[in-house]
Short mmCIF file of C-alpha atoms in Angstrom, two decimals:
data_model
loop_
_atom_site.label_atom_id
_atom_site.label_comp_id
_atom_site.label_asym_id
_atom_site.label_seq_id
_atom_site.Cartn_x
_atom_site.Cartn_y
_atom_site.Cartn_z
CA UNK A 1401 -1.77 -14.08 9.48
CA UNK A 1402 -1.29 -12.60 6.23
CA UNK A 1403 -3.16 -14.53 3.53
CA UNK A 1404 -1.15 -12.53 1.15
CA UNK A 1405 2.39 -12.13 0.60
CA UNK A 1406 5.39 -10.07 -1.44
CA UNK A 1407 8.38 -11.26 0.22
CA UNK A 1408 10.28 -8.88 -1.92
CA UNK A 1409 10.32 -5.73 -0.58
CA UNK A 1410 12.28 -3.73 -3.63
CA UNK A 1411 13.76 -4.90 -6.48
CA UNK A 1412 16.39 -3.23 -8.94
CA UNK A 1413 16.40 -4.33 -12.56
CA UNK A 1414 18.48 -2.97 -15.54
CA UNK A 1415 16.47 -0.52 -18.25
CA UNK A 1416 15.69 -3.21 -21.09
CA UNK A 1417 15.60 -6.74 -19.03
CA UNK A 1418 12.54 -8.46 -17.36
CA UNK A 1419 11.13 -7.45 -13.92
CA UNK A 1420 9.83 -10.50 -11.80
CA UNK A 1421 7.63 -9.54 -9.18
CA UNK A 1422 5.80 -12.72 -7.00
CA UNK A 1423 2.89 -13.07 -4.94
CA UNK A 1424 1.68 -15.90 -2.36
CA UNK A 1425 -1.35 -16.62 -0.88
CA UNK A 1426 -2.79 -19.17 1.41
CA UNK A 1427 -5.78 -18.41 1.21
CA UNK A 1428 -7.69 -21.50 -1.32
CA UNK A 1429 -10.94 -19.39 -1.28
CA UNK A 1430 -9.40 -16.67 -3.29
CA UNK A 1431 -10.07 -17.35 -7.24
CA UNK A 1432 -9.59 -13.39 -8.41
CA UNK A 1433 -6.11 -11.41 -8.81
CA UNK A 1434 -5.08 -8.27 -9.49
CA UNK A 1435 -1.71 -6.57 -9.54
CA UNK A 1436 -1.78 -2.32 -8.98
CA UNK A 1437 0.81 0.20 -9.72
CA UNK A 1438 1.23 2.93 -7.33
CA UNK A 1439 3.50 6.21 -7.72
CA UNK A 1440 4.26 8.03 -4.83
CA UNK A 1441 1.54 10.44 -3.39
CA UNK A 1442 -0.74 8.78 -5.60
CA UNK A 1443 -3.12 5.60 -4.87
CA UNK A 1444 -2.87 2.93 -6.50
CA UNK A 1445 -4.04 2.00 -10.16
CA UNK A 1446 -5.09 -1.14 -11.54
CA UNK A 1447 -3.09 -2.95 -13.55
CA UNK A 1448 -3.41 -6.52 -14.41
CA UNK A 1449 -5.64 -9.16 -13.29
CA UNK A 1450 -6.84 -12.98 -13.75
CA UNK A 1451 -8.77 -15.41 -12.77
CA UNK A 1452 -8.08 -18.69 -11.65
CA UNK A 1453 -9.52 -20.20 -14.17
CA UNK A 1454 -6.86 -19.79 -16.12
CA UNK A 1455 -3.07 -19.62 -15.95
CA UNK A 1456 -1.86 -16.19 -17.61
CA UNK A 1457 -2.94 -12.75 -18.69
CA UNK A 1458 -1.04 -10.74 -20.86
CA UNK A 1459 -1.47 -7.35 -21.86
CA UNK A 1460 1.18 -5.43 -23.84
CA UNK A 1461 4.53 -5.73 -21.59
CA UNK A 1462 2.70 -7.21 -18.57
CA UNK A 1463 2.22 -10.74 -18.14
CA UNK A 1464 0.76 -12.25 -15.07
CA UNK A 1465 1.44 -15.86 -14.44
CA UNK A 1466 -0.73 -18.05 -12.05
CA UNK A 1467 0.24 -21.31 -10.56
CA UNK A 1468 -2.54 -22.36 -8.35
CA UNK A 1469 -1.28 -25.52 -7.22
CA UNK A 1470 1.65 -23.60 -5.77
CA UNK A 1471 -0.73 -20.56 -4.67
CA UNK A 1472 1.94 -18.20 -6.68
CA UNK A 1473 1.26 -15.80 -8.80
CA UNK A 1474 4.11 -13.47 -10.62
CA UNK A 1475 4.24 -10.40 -12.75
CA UNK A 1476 6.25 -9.92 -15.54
CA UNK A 1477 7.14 -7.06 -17.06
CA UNK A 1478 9.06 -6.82 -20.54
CA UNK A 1479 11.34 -4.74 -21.09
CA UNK A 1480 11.14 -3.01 -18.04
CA UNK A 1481 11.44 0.85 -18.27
CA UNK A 1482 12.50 3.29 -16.12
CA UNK A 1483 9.03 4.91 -15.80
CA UNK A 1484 8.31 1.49 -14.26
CA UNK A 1485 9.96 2.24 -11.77
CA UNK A 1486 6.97 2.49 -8.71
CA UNK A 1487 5.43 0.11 -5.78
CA UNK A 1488 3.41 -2.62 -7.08
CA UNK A 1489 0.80 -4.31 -5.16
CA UNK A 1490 -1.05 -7.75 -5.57
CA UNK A 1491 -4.07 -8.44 -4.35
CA UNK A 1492 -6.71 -11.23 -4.20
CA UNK A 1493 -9.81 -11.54 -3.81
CA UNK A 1494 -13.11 -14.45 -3.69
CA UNK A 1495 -14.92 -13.42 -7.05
CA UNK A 1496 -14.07 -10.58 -9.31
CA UNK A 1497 -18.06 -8.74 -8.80
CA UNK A 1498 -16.56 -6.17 -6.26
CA UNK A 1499 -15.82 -8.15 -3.55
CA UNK A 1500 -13.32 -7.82 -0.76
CA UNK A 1501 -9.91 -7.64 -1.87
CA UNK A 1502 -6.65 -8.76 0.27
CA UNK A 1503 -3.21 -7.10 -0.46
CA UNK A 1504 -0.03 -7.79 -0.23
CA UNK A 1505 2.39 -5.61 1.26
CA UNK A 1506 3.92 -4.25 -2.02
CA UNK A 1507 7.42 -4.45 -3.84
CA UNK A 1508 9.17 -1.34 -4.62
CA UNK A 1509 10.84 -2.04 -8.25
CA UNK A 1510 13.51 0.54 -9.66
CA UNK A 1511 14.25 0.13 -13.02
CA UNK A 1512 17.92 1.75 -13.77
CA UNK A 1513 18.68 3.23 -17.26
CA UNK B 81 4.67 -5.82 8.93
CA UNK B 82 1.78 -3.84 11.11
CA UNK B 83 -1.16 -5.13 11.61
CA UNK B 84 -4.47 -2.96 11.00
CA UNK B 85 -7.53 -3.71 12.71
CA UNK B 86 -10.88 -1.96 10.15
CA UNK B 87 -14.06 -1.64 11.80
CA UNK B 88 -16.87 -2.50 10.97
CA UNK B 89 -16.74 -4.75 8.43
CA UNK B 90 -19.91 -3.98 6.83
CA UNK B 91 -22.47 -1.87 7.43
CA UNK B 92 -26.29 -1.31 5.45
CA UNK B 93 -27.30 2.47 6.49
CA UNK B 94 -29.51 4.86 6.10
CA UNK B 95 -29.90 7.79 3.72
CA UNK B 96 -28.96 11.02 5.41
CA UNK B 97 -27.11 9.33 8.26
CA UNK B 98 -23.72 8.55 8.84
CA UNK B 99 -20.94 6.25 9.19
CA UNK B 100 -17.67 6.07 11.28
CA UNK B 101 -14.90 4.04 9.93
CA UNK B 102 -12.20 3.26 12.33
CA UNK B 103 -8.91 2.07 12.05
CA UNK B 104 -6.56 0.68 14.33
CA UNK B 105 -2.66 -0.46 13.72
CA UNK B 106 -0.48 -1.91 16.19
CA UNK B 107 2.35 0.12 15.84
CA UNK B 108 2.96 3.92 15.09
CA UNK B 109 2.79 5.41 11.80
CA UNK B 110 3.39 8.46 10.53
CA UNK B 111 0.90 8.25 7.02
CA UNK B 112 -2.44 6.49 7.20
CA UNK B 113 -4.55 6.96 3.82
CA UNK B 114 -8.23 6.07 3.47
CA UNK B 115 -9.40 4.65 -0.24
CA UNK B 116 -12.65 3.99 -2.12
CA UNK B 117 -12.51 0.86 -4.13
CA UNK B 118 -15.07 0.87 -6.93
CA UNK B 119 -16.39 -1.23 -9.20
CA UNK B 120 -13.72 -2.46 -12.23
CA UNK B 121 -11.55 -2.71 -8.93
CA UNK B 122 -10.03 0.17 -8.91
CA UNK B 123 -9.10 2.02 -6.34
CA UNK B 124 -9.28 5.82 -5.59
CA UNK B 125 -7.46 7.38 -2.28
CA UNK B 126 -9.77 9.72 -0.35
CA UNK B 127 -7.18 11.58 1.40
CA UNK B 128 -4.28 11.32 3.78
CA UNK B 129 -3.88 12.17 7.30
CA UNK B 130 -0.91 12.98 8.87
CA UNK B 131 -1.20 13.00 13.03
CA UNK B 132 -1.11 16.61 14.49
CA UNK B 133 -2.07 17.97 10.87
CA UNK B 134 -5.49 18.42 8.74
CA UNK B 135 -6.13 15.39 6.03
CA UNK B 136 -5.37 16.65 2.93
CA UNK B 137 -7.88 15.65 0.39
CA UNK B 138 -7.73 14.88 -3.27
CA UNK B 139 -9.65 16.51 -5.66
CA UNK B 140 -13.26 15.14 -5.67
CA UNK B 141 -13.36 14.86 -1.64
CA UNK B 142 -14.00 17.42 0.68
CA UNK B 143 -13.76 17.26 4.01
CA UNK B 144 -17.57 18.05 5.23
CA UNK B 145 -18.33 14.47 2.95
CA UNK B 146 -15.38 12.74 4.46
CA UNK B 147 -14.36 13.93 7.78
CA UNK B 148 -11.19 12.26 9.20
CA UNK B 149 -9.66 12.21 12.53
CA UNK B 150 -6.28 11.05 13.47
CA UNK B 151 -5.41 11.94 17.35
CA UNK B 152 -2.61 9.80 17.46
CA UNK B 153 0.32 7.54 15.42
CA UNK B 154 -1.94 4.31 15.92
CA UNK B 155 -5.41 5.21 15.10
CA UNK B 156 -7.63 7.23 12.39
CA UNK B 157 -11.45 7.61 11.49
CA UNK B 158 -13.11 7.93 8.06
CA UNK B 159 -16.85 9.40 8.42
CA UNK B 160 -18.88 9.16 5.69
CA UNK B 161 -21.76 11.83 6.25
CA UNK B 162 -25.14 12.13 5.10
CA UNK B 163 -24.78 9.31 2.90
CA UNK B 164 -26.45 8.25 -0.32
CA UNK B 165 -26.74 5.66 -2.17
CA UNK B 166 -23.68 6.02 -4.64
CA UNK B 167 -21.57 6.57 -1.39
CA UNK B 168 -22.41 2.46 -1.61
CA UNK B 169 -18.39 1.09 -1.99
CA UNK B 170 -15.72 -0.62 0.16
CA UNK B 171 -13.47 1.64 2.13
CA UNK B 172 -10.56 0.98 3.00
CA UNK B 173 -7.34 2.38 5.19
CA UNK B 174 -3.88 2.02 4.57
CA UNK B 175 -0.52 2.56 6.33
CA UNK B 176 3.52 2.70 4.71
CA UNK B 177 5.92 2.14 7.04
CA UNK B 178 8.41 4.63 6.50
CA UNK B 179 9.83 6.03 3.41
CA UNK B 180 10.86 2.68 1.89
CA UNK B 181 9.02 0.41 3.74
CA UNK B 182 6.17 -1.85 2.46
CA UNK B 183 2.51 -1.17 2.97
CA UNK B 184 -0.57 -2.42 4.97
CA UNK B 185 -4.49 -2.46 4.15
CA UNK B 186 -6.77 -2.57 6.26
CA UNK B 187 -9.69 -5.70 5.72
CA UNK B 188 -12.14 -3.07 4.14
CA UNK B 189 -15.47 -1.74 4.68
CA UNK B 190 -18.35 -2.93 2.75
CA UNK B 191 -20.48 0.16 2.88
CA UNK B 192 -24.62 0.34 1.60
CA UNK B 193 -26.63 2.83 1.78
CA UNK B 194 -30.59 2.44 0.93
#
């Protein structure tokens, strides 16, 4: 049973626009999220994260919005750019202090000039 | 989606000894990749192994510290070998299902070493 899900498996948005990627969980437990970026033959890299204490997180052209009731969380990305363009994972986990974290399976986003 | 079986789940070891991670999917894959998640969550891939081939091993990991076996498309092993205590960390293994399929972690390895 996958606690966490990205039922989106690639996405294509125009150079300029927003990029909407979205997470579920069913997990309850989980109070700690994080979205990474990876780049082929890379791993990933840590992008965003919040805590369920509160609803969104926004750093430079990254917001991440969480809706607990709903157990969604999204990431939004504006504009999008082509060097965007990459797999981007979220992931949750019970705490933040280096605990055990539970990913989703990834969207692929392409950003097109 | 596979499904990847990590094992063990935790582990408090030794200094000097060391450890065997082992995963297990449910389906053939070409790429499995083992990662280090540290503190700040962020996460740091170890190498990848490719059945039939060596791992190849980023920079920072060599493969008497880390050796890794993968005899077939289903299975691979991460040892981490006479361990200390900043080898301390959650390991985990991954698999991508083809060239634009999704991805699959493994439940992790909470590793310390006293």
């Amino acid at each position: 049973d996958q606690q966490v899900k990205q039922n989106s498996p690639s996405l294509s948005v125009q150079e300029g626009r927003i990029s909407i990627l979205n997470c579920d969980y069913t997990n309850s437990m989980f109070d700690y999220f994080l979205w990474y970026k990876k780049y082929p033959a890379e791993g990933p890299t840590f992008l965003i994260s919040i805590s369920s204490i509160k609803d969104k997180n926004e750093d430079g052209r990254f917001t991440v919005f969480l809706n607990k009731s709903a157990k969604h969380l999204s990431l939004h990305i504006v504009p999008s750019q082509p060097g965007d363009s990459a797999v981007y994972f979220c992931a949750a986990s019970v705490g933040n202090a280096g605990n055990m974290l539970t990913f989703g399976g990834g969207t692929r986003l392409m950003v097109k000039p | 989606s596979a499904v990847i079986s990590q094992k063990p789940s935790r582990d408090i070891c030794q200094r000097g000894t060391s450890l065997t991670i082992q995963c297990q999917v449910d389906s053939q894959v070409t790429m499995m990749f083992w990662y280090r998640q540290q503190p700040g969550q962020s996460l740091t891939l170890i190498a990848t192994a490719n059945q039939g081939s060596e791992a190849t091993y980023e920079s920072g990991f060599v493969i008497d510290k880390f050796p890794i076996s993968r005899p077939n498309l289903t299975f691979s092993t991460l040892t981490v070998s006479n361990m200390s205590p900043e080898d301390s960390s959650i390991y985990l293994c991954s698999v991508e299902e083809g060239a634009l399929g999704g991805y699959t972690f493994g439940s992790g390895t909470r590793l310390t070493v006293v």
